[in-house]
Coordinates of C-alpha atoms in Angstrom, one line a residue:
X1 CA 14.3 51.8 -188.9
X2 CA 13.7 48.2 -190.4
X3 CA 13.2 47.7 -193.8
X4 CA 11.2 44.9 -195.5
X5 CA 13.6 43.0 -197.4
X6 CA 12.8 42.4 -201.2
X7 CA 11.7 38.7 -201.5
X8 CA 14.6 36.1 -202.8
X9 CA 13.8 33.4 -205.1
X10 CA 16.8 31.4 -203.8
X11 CA 16.1 28.1 -202.2
X12 CA 16.2 27.9 -198.4
X13 CA 16.6 24.7 -196.3
X14 CA 14.0 24.3 -193.5
X15 CA 15.7 25.6 -190.4
X16 CA 15.8 24.1 -187.4
X17 CA 13.4 25.0 -184.6
X18 CA 13.6 28.4 -183.6
X19 CA 14.0 27.6 -180.1
X20 CA 17.0 25.6 -180.6
X21 CA 18.9 27.8 -183.4
X22 CA 17.4 31.0 -184.6
X23 CA 17.7 32.2 -188.2
X24 CA 20.6 34.3 -188.9
X25 CA 19.9 37.9 -188.4
X26 CA 19.0 40.0 -191.5
X27 CA 19.5 43.3 -189.7
X28 CA 23.5 44.1 -188.5
X29 CA 23.8 44.3 -184.5
X30 CA 25.8 47.8 -185.2
X31 CA 24.9 50.2 -188.1
X32 CA 24.7 53.8 -189.2
X33 CA 20.9 55.2 -189.2
X34 CA 20.0 56.9 -192.4
X35 CA 19.5 60.6 -192.7
X36 CA 15.8 60.0 -193.9
X37 CA 13.6 57.2 -194.9
X38 CA 15.1 54.5 -197.4
X39 CA 13.0 54.4 -200.6
X40 CA 13.8 53.7 -204.5
X41 CA 14.3 57.5 -204.5
X42 CA 16.7 57.8 -201.8
X43 CA 18.6 54.7 -202.3
X44 CA 20.0 53.0 -205.3
X45 CA 20.3 49.9 -203.3
X46 CA 16.5 49.1 -204.7
X47 CA 18.0 49.1 -208.2
X48 CA 20.8 46.9 -207.2
X49 CA 18.3 44.4 -206.1
X50 CA 16.3 44.6 -209.4
X51 CA 19.5 44.6 -211.4
X52 CA 20.5 40.9 -209.5
X53 CA 17.1 39.6 -210.0
X54 CA 16.0 40.5 -213.2
X55 CA 19.1 40.9 -215.2
X56 CA 21.7 38.8 -213.4
X57 CA 19.2 36.3 -212.5
X58 CA 20.9 35.6 -209.3
X59 CA 19.2 37.5 -206.7
X60 CA 20.8 38.9 -203.5
X61 CA 19.8 37.2 -200.0
X62 CA 17.8 39.1 -197.6
X63 CA 21.0 40.1 -195.5
X64 CA 22.6 41.5 -199.0
X65 CA 19.4 43.1 -199.9
X66 CA 19.2 45.0 -196.6
X67 CA 23.3 46.1 -197.0
X68 CA 22.8 47.5 -200.6
X69 CA 19.5 49.5 -199.6
X70 CA 21.6 51.2 -196.5
X71 CA 24.9 51.6 -198.4
X72 CA 23.0 52.9 -201.2
X73 CA 21.7 55.7 -199.3
X74 CA 21.8 59.1 -201.5
X75 CA 22.1 62.6 -200.5
X76 CA 19.4 65.0 -201.8
X77 CA 22.2 65.9 -204.6
X78 CA 22.0 62.6 -205.6
X79 CA 25.7 61.6 -204.3
X80 CA 26.1 58.5 -202.1
X81 CA 25.8 59.6 -198.6
X82 CA 28.6 57.2 -197.7
X83 CA 32.3 57.8 -199.2
X84 CA 33.4 54.7 -197.3
X85 CA 31.2 52.1 -195.4
X86 CA 32.2 49.1 -193.7
X87 CA 30.5 45.7 -194.1
X88 CA 31.7 43.6 -191.0
X89 CA 30.2 39.9 -191.3
X90 CA 31.5 36.4 -190.5
X91 CA 33.2 34.4 -193.3
X92 CA 31.0 32.2 -195.6
X93 CA 28.0 34.6 -195.7
X94 CA 28.2 35.3 -199.3
X95 CA 30.4 38.2 -199.2
X96 CA 31.9 37.4 -203.1
X97 CA 28.7 37.3 -204.5
X98 CA 27.8 40.6 -203.2
X99 CA 30.9 42.1 -204.4
X100 CA 30.1 40.7 -207.8
X101 CA 26.8 42.3 -208.0
X102 CA 28.0 45.7 -206.8
X103 CA 30.8 45.9 -209.1
X104 CA 28.8 44.8 -212.2
X105 CA 25.6 46.9 -211.2
X106 CA 28.5 50.0 -210.8
X107 CA 29.9 49.1 -214.4
X108 CA 26.7 48.5 -216.5
X109 CA 23.9 50.5 -214.9
X110 CA 25.6 53.5 -213.4
X111 CA 28.5 53.2 -215.7
X112 CA 31.0 54.4 -213.7
X113 CA 34.5 54.6 -215.4
X114 CA 36.3 52.9 -212.9
X115 CA 35.6 50.2 -210.7
X116 CA 38.6 49.2 -208.6
X117 CA 38.7 45.5 -206.5
X118 CA 41.4 45.3 -204.0
X119 CA 42.5 42.8 -201.3
X120 CA 45.5 41.9 -199.3
X121 CA 45.5 38.6 -201.0
X122 CA 45.4 39.1 -204.7
X123 CA 44.0 35.7 -205.6
X124 CA 41.1 36.6 -203.4
X125 CA 40.6 40.0 -205.2
X126 CA 41.0 37.9 -208.5
X127 CA 38.4 35.4 -207.6
X128 CA 35.6 37.9 -207.2
X129 CA 36.6 39.7 -210.5
X130 CA 36.4 36.1 -212.5
X131 CA 33.2 35.4 -211.2
X132 CA 32.0 38.9 -212.4
X133 CA 33.7 38.3 -215.7
X134 CA 32.1 35.0 -216.1
X135 CA 28.6 36.6 -215.0
X136 CA 29.0 39.3 -217.2
X137 CA 29.8 37.1 -220.3
X138 CA 26.8 34.6 -219.5
X139 CA 24.2 37.3 -219.2
X140 CA 22.7 38.2 -222.5
X141 CA 21.7 42.0 -221.4
X142 CA 25.6 42.3 -220.6
X143 CA 27.5 40.4 -222.9
X144 CA 27.1 42.5 -225.9
X145 CA 28.6 45.7 -224.0
X146 CA 31.7 43.4 -222.9
X147 CA 34.7 44.9 -225.0
X148 CA 37.6 43.0 -223.8
X149 CA 38.9 40.7 -220.9
X150 CA 42.6 41.2 -220.1
X151 CA 44.5 39.1 -218.3
X152 CA 48.5 39.1 -217.9
X153 CA 51.4 41.3 -217.4
X154 CA 50.1 41.8 -213.5
X155 CA 46.8 43.4 -214.6
X156 CA 43.2 41.9 -214.7
X157 CA 40.6 44.4 -216.5
X158 CA 37.3 44.0 -217.6
X159 CA 36.2 46.7 -220.1
X160 CA 32.7 47.6 -221.6
X161 CA 31.9 49.2 -224.8
X162 CA 30.6 52.2 -222.4
X163 CA 34.5 52.9 -221.6
X164 CA 33.8 51.7 -218.3
X165 CA 36.7 49.3 -216.4
X166 CA 36.6 47.1 -213.4
X167 CA 40.3 46.5 -212.6
X168 CA 42.0 44.6 -209.4
X169 CA 45.0 45.1 -207.8
X170 CA 46.9 44.3 -204.6
X171 CA 46.5 46.1 -201.4
X172 CA 49.7 47.7 -201.3
X173 CA 51.2 51.2 -201.4
X174 CA 51.1 51.0 -205.2
X175 CA 47.6 49.3 -205.7
X176 CA 45.5 52.4 -206.5
X177 CA 48.1 55.1 -207.5
X178 CA 47.9 56.5 -211.1
X179 CA 44.2 55.9 -211.1
X180 CA 41.0 58.0 -210.9
X181 CA 38.6 55.7 -209.0
X182 CA 34.9 56.4 -208.7
X183 CA 34.0 53.1 -206.9
X184 CA 35.9 50.6 -205.2
X185 CA 35.5 47.2 -203.2
X186 CA 37.9 46.4 -200.5
X187 CA 38.0 42.8 -199.5
X188 CA 39.4 41.7 -196.0
X189 CA 40.3 45.2 -194.6
X190 CA 41.3 43.3 -191.5
X191 CA 44.5 42.1 -193.1
X192 CA 45.8 45.9 -193.7
X193 CA 48.1 46.3 -190.8
X194 CA 49.6 49.6 -192.1
X195 CA 48.0 52.6 -193.8
X196 CA 49.9 52.8 -197.2
X197 CA 47.3 50.5 -199.3
X198 CA 44.4 52.4 -197.6
X199 CA 45.8 55.8 -198.3
X200 CA 46.8 54.7 -202.0
X201 CA 43.1 53.8 -202.8
X202 CA 41.3 56.7 -200.8
X203 CA 43.6 59.4 -202.2
X204 CA 42.8 58.1 -205.6
X205 CA 39.1 59.0 -205.0
X206 CA 39.5 62.4 -203.8
X207 CA 38.8 64.2 -207.1
X208 CA 35.4 62.6 -207.5
X209 CA 32.6 64.2 -205.4
X210 CA 30.5 61.2 -205.7
X211 CA 33.0 58.2 -205.2
X212 CA 32.1 55.4 -203.1
X213 CA 34.5 52.7 -201.4
X214 CA 32.8 49.7 -200.0
X215 CA 34.9 47.7 -197.5
X216 CA 33.8 43.9 -197.0
X217 CA 35.5 42.2 -194.2
X218 CA 35.4 39.8 -191.3
X219 CA 36.2 41.2 -187.8
X220 CA 40.1 42.2 -187.5
X221 CA 42.5 41.9 -184.3
X222 CA 44.8 44.3 -182.5
X223 CA 47.0 44.1 -185.7
X224 CA 44.2 45.4 -188.0
X225 CA 45.1 49.1 -187.7
X226 CA 43.0 50.6 -190.5
X227 CA 40.1 48.6 -189.7
X228 CA 40.3 49.3 -186.1
X229 CA 40.9 53.0 -186.6
X230 CA 37.7 53.2 -189.2
X231 CA 35.5 51.2 -187.0
X232 CA 36.3 53.1 -183.9
X233 CA 35.1 56.2 -185.6
X234 CA 32.0 54.8 -187.5
X235 CA 30.9 53.3 -183.9
X236 CA 31.5 56.8 -182.2
X237 CA 29.2 58.2 -184.6
X238 CA 26.6 55.8 -184.3
X239 CA 26.7 56.1 -180.4
X240 CA 27.1 60.1 -180.1
X241 CA 26.4 61.4 -183.5
X242 CA 30.0 62.8 -183.4
X243 CA 32.5 62.3 -186.5
X244 CA 32.1 61.6 -189.8
X245 CA 28.4 61.4 -191.0
X246 CA 29.7 59.8 -194.3
X247 CA 31.8 57.1 -192.8
X248 CA 29.3 54.1 -192.2
X249 CA 29.0 50.8 -190.7
X250 CA 27.2 47.9 -191.0
X251 CA 28.5 44.9 -188.7
X252 CA 27.2 41.3 -187.9
X253 CA 28.7 40.3 -184.9
X254 CA 27.8 38.7 -181.9
X255 CA 27.3 40.9 -178.6
X256 CA 30.4 41.3 -176.3
X257 CA 30.5 38.5 -173.8
X258 CA 28.8 36.0 -176.0
X259 CA 29.6 32.4 -175.2
X260 CA 30.8 30.4 -178.1
X261 CA 27.8 27.8 -177.8
X262 CA 25.2 30.7 -177.6
X263 CA 23.2 30.1 -180.8
X264 CA 21.8 33.7 -180.5
X265 CA 25.7 34.8 -181.2
X266 CA 25.8 32.7 -184.0
X267 CA 22.7 34.2 -185.5
X268 CA 23.9 37.9 -184.7
X269 CA 27.2 37.3 -186.8
X270 CA 25.9 34.9 -189.7
X271 CA 23.1 36.3 -191.3
X272 CA 23.1 33.0 -193.6
X273 CA 22.5 30.7 -190.4
X274 CA 19.7 28.5 -191.3
X275 CA 19.3 29.5 -194.9
X276 CA 22.6 28.7 -196.8
X277 CA 24.6 27.9 -193.7
X278 CA 24.0 24.8 -191.6
X279 CA 23.8 25.5 -188.0
X280 CA 24.9 21.8 -187.2
X281 CA 28.6 22.7 -188.4
X282 CA 28.8 25.6 -186.3
X283 CA 27.3 23.5 -183.3
X284 CA 29.6 20.6 -183.7
X285 CA 32.7 23.0 -183.6
X286 CA 31.6 25.0 -180.7
X287 CA 30.6 22.0 -178.7
X288 CA 34.0 20.5 -179.3
X289 CA 35.9 23.8 -178.3
X290 CA 34.2 24.5 -175.1
X291 CA 35.5 21.2 -173.8
X292 CA 38.3 21.4 -171.5
X293 CA 41.6 21.2 -173.2
X294 CA 40.9 23.0 -176.3
X295 CA 43.5 24.9 -178.1
X296 CA 43.1 28.6 -177.0
X297 CA 44.4 29.4 -180.5
X298 CA 41.6 27.4 -182.2
X299 CA 39.1 29.0 -179.7
X300 CA 40.3 32.3 -180.6
X301 CA 40.1 31.4 -184.4
X302 CA 36.3 30.5 -184.0
X303 CA 35.8 33.4 -182.1
X304 CA 36.9 35.7 -184.9
X305 CA 35.8 33.9 -188.2
X306 CA 32.5 32.6 -186.5
X307 CA 31.1 35.1 -184.0
X308 CA 33.1 37.9 -185.7
X309 CA 34.2 39.2 -182.4
X310 CA 37.6 40.7 -181.6
X311 CA 39.9 38.5 -179.4
X312 CA 42.0 39.9 -176.7
X313 CA 45.6 38.7 -176.1
X314 CA 46.3 35.4 -174.2
X315 CA 49.4 36.6 -172.5
X316 CA 50.0 40.3 -172.7
X317 CA 53.6 41.7 -172.6
X318 CA 52.2 45.2 -172.1
X319 CA 49.4 46.3 -170.0
X320 CA 46.5 47.9 -172.4
X321 CA 45.0 50.1 -169.8
X322 CA 48.6 51.5 -169.0
X323 CA 49.7 51.9 -172.6
X324 CA 46.4 53.9 -173.0
X325 CA 47.0 56.3 -170.2
X326 CA 50.6 56.9 -171.1
X327 CA 49.3 58.7 -174.2
X328 CA 50.3 62.5 -173.7
X329 CA 50.6 64.2 -177.2
X330 CA 53.8 66.1 -177.7
X331 CA 57.3 66.1 -179.6
X332 CA 60.7 65.3 -178.7
X333 CA 61.7 68.8 -180.3
X334 CA 63.1 70.0 -176.8
X335 CA 65.0 66.8 -176.3
X336 CA 67.1 66.5 -179.4
X337 CA 70.5 67.0 -177.5
X338 CA 69.8 63.7 -175.9
X339 CA 67.9 61.4 -178.5
X340 CA 68.5 57.9 -178.9
X341 CA 67.5 55.8 -181.9
X342 CA 66.6 52.2 -182.3
X343 CA 65.9 50.0 -185.7
X344 CA 64.1 46.6 -185.7
X345 CA 63.1 44.4 -188.3
X346 CA 60.3 41.7 -188.3
X347 CA 61.2 38.2 -188.7
X348 CA 60.0 38.1 -192.5
X349 CA 62.0 41.3 -193.1
X350 CA 59.0 43.0 -194.7
X351 CA 58.2 45.5 -191.9
X352 CA 61.1 48.0 -190.6
X353 CA 61.1 50.7 -187.8
X354 CA 62.8 53.3 -186.6
X355 CA 62.2 54.8 -183.4
X356 CA 63.4 57.5 -181.0
X357 CA 63.0 58.1 -177.5
X358 CA 64.8 60.9 -175.1
X359 CA 64.6 61.3 -171.4
X360 CA 62.5 64.5 -170.6
X361 CA 63.3 67.0 -168.0
X362 CA 60.7 65.5 -165.5
X363 CA 62.2 62.2 -165.6
X364 CA 59.7 60.3 -168.0
X365 CA 60.7 58.8 -171.5
X366 CA 58.9 60.2 -174.6
X367 CA 58.9 57.6 -177.6
X368 CA 57.7 57.7 -181.2
X369 CA 58.3 55.9 -184.1
X370 CA 60.3 58.2 -186.9
X371 CA 59.7 56.1 -190.0
X372 CA 58.4 52.5 -191.0
X373 CA 59.4 50.6 -194.1
X374 CA 57.0 47.8 -195.4
X375 CA 57.0 45.3 -198.4
X376 CA 59.3 42.7 -199.5
X377 CA 62.4 45.4 -200.1
X378 CA 61.8 46.8 -196.5
X379 CA 65.1 45.7 -195.3
X380 CA 67.0 46.9 -198.0
X381 CA 64.9 50.5 -198.3
X382 CA 65.8 50.6 -194.4
X383 CA 69.5 50.2 -195.1
X384 CA 69.5 52.7 -198.0
X385 CA 67.7 55.7 -196.0
X386 CA 68.9 55.1 -192.4
X387 CA 72.0 57.2 -193.0
X388 CA 69.9 60.0 -194.3
X389 CA 67.3 59.9 -191.0
X390 CA 70.6 59.7 -188.8
X391 CA 72.0 62.8 -190.2
X392 CA 69.0 64.7 -190.0
X393 CA 68.1 63.7 -186.5
X394 CA 71.5 63.8 -185.0
X395 CA 70.9 61.5 -182.2
X396 CA 73.3 60.4 -179.4
X397 CA 73.2 56.9 -180.1
X398 CA 71.7 54.4 -182.6
X399 CA 71.2 50.8 -181.8
X400 CA 69.9 47.6 -182.7
X401 CA 69.4 43.9 -181.6
X402 CA 72.1 42.0 -183.2
X403 CA 70.2 38.7 -181.8
X404 CA 67.1 39.5 -183.6
X405 CA 66.1 40.0 -187.3
X406 CA 67.6 43.1 -187.5
X407 CA 71.0 41.3 -187.7
X408 CA 70.3 40.9 -191.1
X409 CA 71.2 44.8 -191.6
X410 CA 74.0 44.9 -189.0
X411 CA 76.9 44.9 -191.2
X412 CA 75.4 48.1 -192.7
X413 CA 74.8 49.6 -189.4
X414 CA 77.5 48.8 -187.5
X415 CA 80.5 51.3 -186.9
X416 CA 83.0 50.8 -190.0
X417 CA 85.3 53.3 -189.3
X418 CA 88.1 50.5 -188.5
X419 CA 87.3 49.1 -191.8
X420 CA 88.1 52.4 -193.6
X421 CA 84.7 53.7 -194.0
X422 CA 84.6 57.5 -193.0
X423 CA 81.4 58.7 -193.7
X424 CA 79.6 56.3 -191.0
X425 CA 78.7 56.7 -188.3
X426 CA 78.6 60.5 -188.1
X427 CA 80.5 62.8 -185.8
X428 CA 79.1 62.5 -182.2
X429 CA 76.8 59.3 -183.1
X430 CA 77.6 56.1 -181.3
X431 CA 76.4 52.9 -183.0
X432 CA 76.1 49.9 -180.8
X433 CA 74.2 46.4 -180.8
X434 CA 72.0 45.6 -177.6
X435 CA 73.7 42.5 -176.8
X436 CA 72.6 40.2 -174.0
X437 CA 69.9 42.5 -172.6
X438 CA 66.7 41.6 -174.6
X439 CA 64.8 40.3 -171.7
X440 CA 66.0 43.2 -169.6
X441 CA 65.0 45.7 -172.4
X442 CA 61.5 44.2 -173.2
X443 CA 60.7 44.1 -169.3
X444 CA 61.7 47.6 -168.9
X445 CA 59.7 48.7 -171.2
X446 CA 56.6 47.0 -169.5
X447 CA 57.7 48.4 -166.1
X448 CA 57.8 51.8 -167.8
X449 CA 54.2 51.5 -169.0
X450 CA 53.2 50.1 -165.5
X451 CA 54.7 53.0 -163.9
X452 CA 53.3 55.4 -166.6
X453 CA 56.9 56.8 -166.8
X454 CA 56.9 56.4 -170.6
X455 CA 54.7 58.7 -172.9
X456 CA 53.4 58.7 -176.6
X457 CA 51.6 60.4 -179.0
X458 CA 49.3 57.5 -180.1
X459 CA 50.7 56.4 -183.4
X460 CA 48.2 53.8 -184.8
X461 CA 50.8 51.3 -186.1
X462 CA 52.9 51.5 -182.7
X463 CA 49.3 51.3 -180.6
X464 CA 48.4 48.4 -182.3
X465 CA 51.5 46.7 -181.9
X466 CA 51.7 47.6 -178.0
X467 CA 48.4 46.3 -177.4
X468 CA 48.8 43.0 -179.8
X469 CA 52.5 41.8 -178.4
X470 CA 52.6 39.0 -176.1
X471 CA 55.4 37.8 -173.9
X472 CA 57.2 34.6 -174.0
X473 CA 56.6 32.0 -171.2
X474 CA 59.3 32.2 -168.2
X475 CA 60.4 34.7 -165.6
X476 CA 62.9 36.4 -168.0
X477 CA 60.5 36.9 -171.0
X478 CA 60.7 38.6 -174.3
X479 CA 57.9 40.1 -176.8
X480 CA 57.0 37.0 -179.0
X481 CA 57.7 38.0 -182.6
X482 CA 55.3 35.0 -184.0
X483 CA 52.1 35.9 -185.5
X484 CA 52.6 39.5 -186.6
X485 CA 55.3 42.1 -186.6
X486 CA 56.5 43.5 -183.2
X487 CA 59.4 45.6 -184.6
X488 CA 57.8 48.8 -183.7
X489 CA 57.5 47.4 -179.7
X490 CA 61.2 46.4 -180.1
X491 CA 62.5 49.4 -181.6
X492 CA 60.6 51.7 -178.9
X493 CA 61.8 49.3 -176.4
X494 CA 65.5 49.5 -177.4
X495 CA 65.2 53.3 -177.8
X496 CA 64.1 53.7 -174.4
X497 CA 66.8 51.4 -173.0
X498 CA 69.5 53.2 -174.9
X499 CA 67.8 56.9 -173.6
X500 CA 67.9 55.6 -170.0
X501 CA 71.6 54.6 -170.3
X502 CA 72.9 57.6 -172.2
X503 CA 76.0 58.7 -170.0
X504 CA 75.3 62.0 -168.8
X505 CA 76.9 64.8 -170.6
X506 CA 79.7 66.9 -169.6
X507 CA 79.0 70.1 -168.3
X508 CA 79.8 73.1 -170.9
X509 CA 82.9 74.7 -170.1
X510 CA 83.1 77.9 -168.2
X511 CA 84.7 80.8 -169.8
X512 CA 87.0 82.7 -167.2
X513 CA 87.9 86.4 -168.0
X514 CA 91.2 87.4 -166.4
X515 CA 91.2 90.4 -164.3
X516 CA 93.6 93.1 -165.6

């Protein structure tokens, strides 16, 4: 359905001729249809529009009006239809303004006890929060209800006399813990490469039946594990009606196959095009990048940031189709006697992975990531917790790449019995660095994927890295670590190599009973 957006009093520049560059689309290309017609009685979005125009004196632009009407859809019992909704739109289209208007509406009109804002970049969340604080203090109808503004000790909190609070926090596993969140705004969901931050905020809303989380983000890439999973589920519901009806999507993006110089693609991804966004700025960049010799990385950045489209890998190390076809749900429970483990670490030491592999009876090798550690203390946490995992899993062998980032923890992982350490490694476990074979190990995993001789159960983080990792130039290549973590892929490749090269265990001793 198409709704007439409430008129905006904002000043709009005269757009270029429609046949040259169309105005940005107010309606997203992909969106979840409402369960019933949207009116002031069935969507709180109309009240948000009135609040922005009449109280804040900062009207929402047409696309923002369209979005708040749809994200504000109400169920017959008055709860928001969407507990989670994705707004995916290209950069520089007014996301910050939309965030601050929603936050202030939830606080001062709905009087929600806890509004929480989060972003991978805390400074970005702080920017929206500071704009909201400034606007509240400068708006006569709101200023008298501002009780306090706290800044310091890692906290930014706007409190009202109605005992409502607008807090911000980093998108980490601790970001939303210890709070009961009624409304939340998640900025740049594309930057969340693990589920920890998402879980922290989502679980903090579980006790609130009427809770709602609005995610506003640009399009992600293959590393954007959380965004990719939520978007896939939301698009599936749009296309088939199957899945969670309370997960919504409003996506402004160029259609697949759009050329970077196509104005229709610019308009689909940029609702402010020809309004607050000068088409000449995009046209100039697109023309330059369409010329021979343009830097592929810069082109990819344009496609992501301006067209709001996902960019495929330039030099994939693992065949994505093959990796998908290697998904065979199962466990390693029946192969524990021939288990191999491998650890790896990202170059910045903020992501560590423990992976397992074992050769199955049919000759294929099954892999899985057993545990991951994230954050500044990831390497130290892995060092501390790894002995417990090894004692629990009792592998035949544990390995790592001494020439890679895991060298940072090698001193604690290596066999130290000659140095007098008695409890490491445990009896029956061999620990060994994978030395001088990195190319063979990486290319070996690619061979297994191509031959469909490796199986996995489809873990989000592993899938994301397997689909994202590229290979270095040359005939003897390795996985490229730059541009994102490849620790899971390295750990899995190492575990496969160790599992394939395990010596065959000796046959069990036969018991001979002497005849009398």
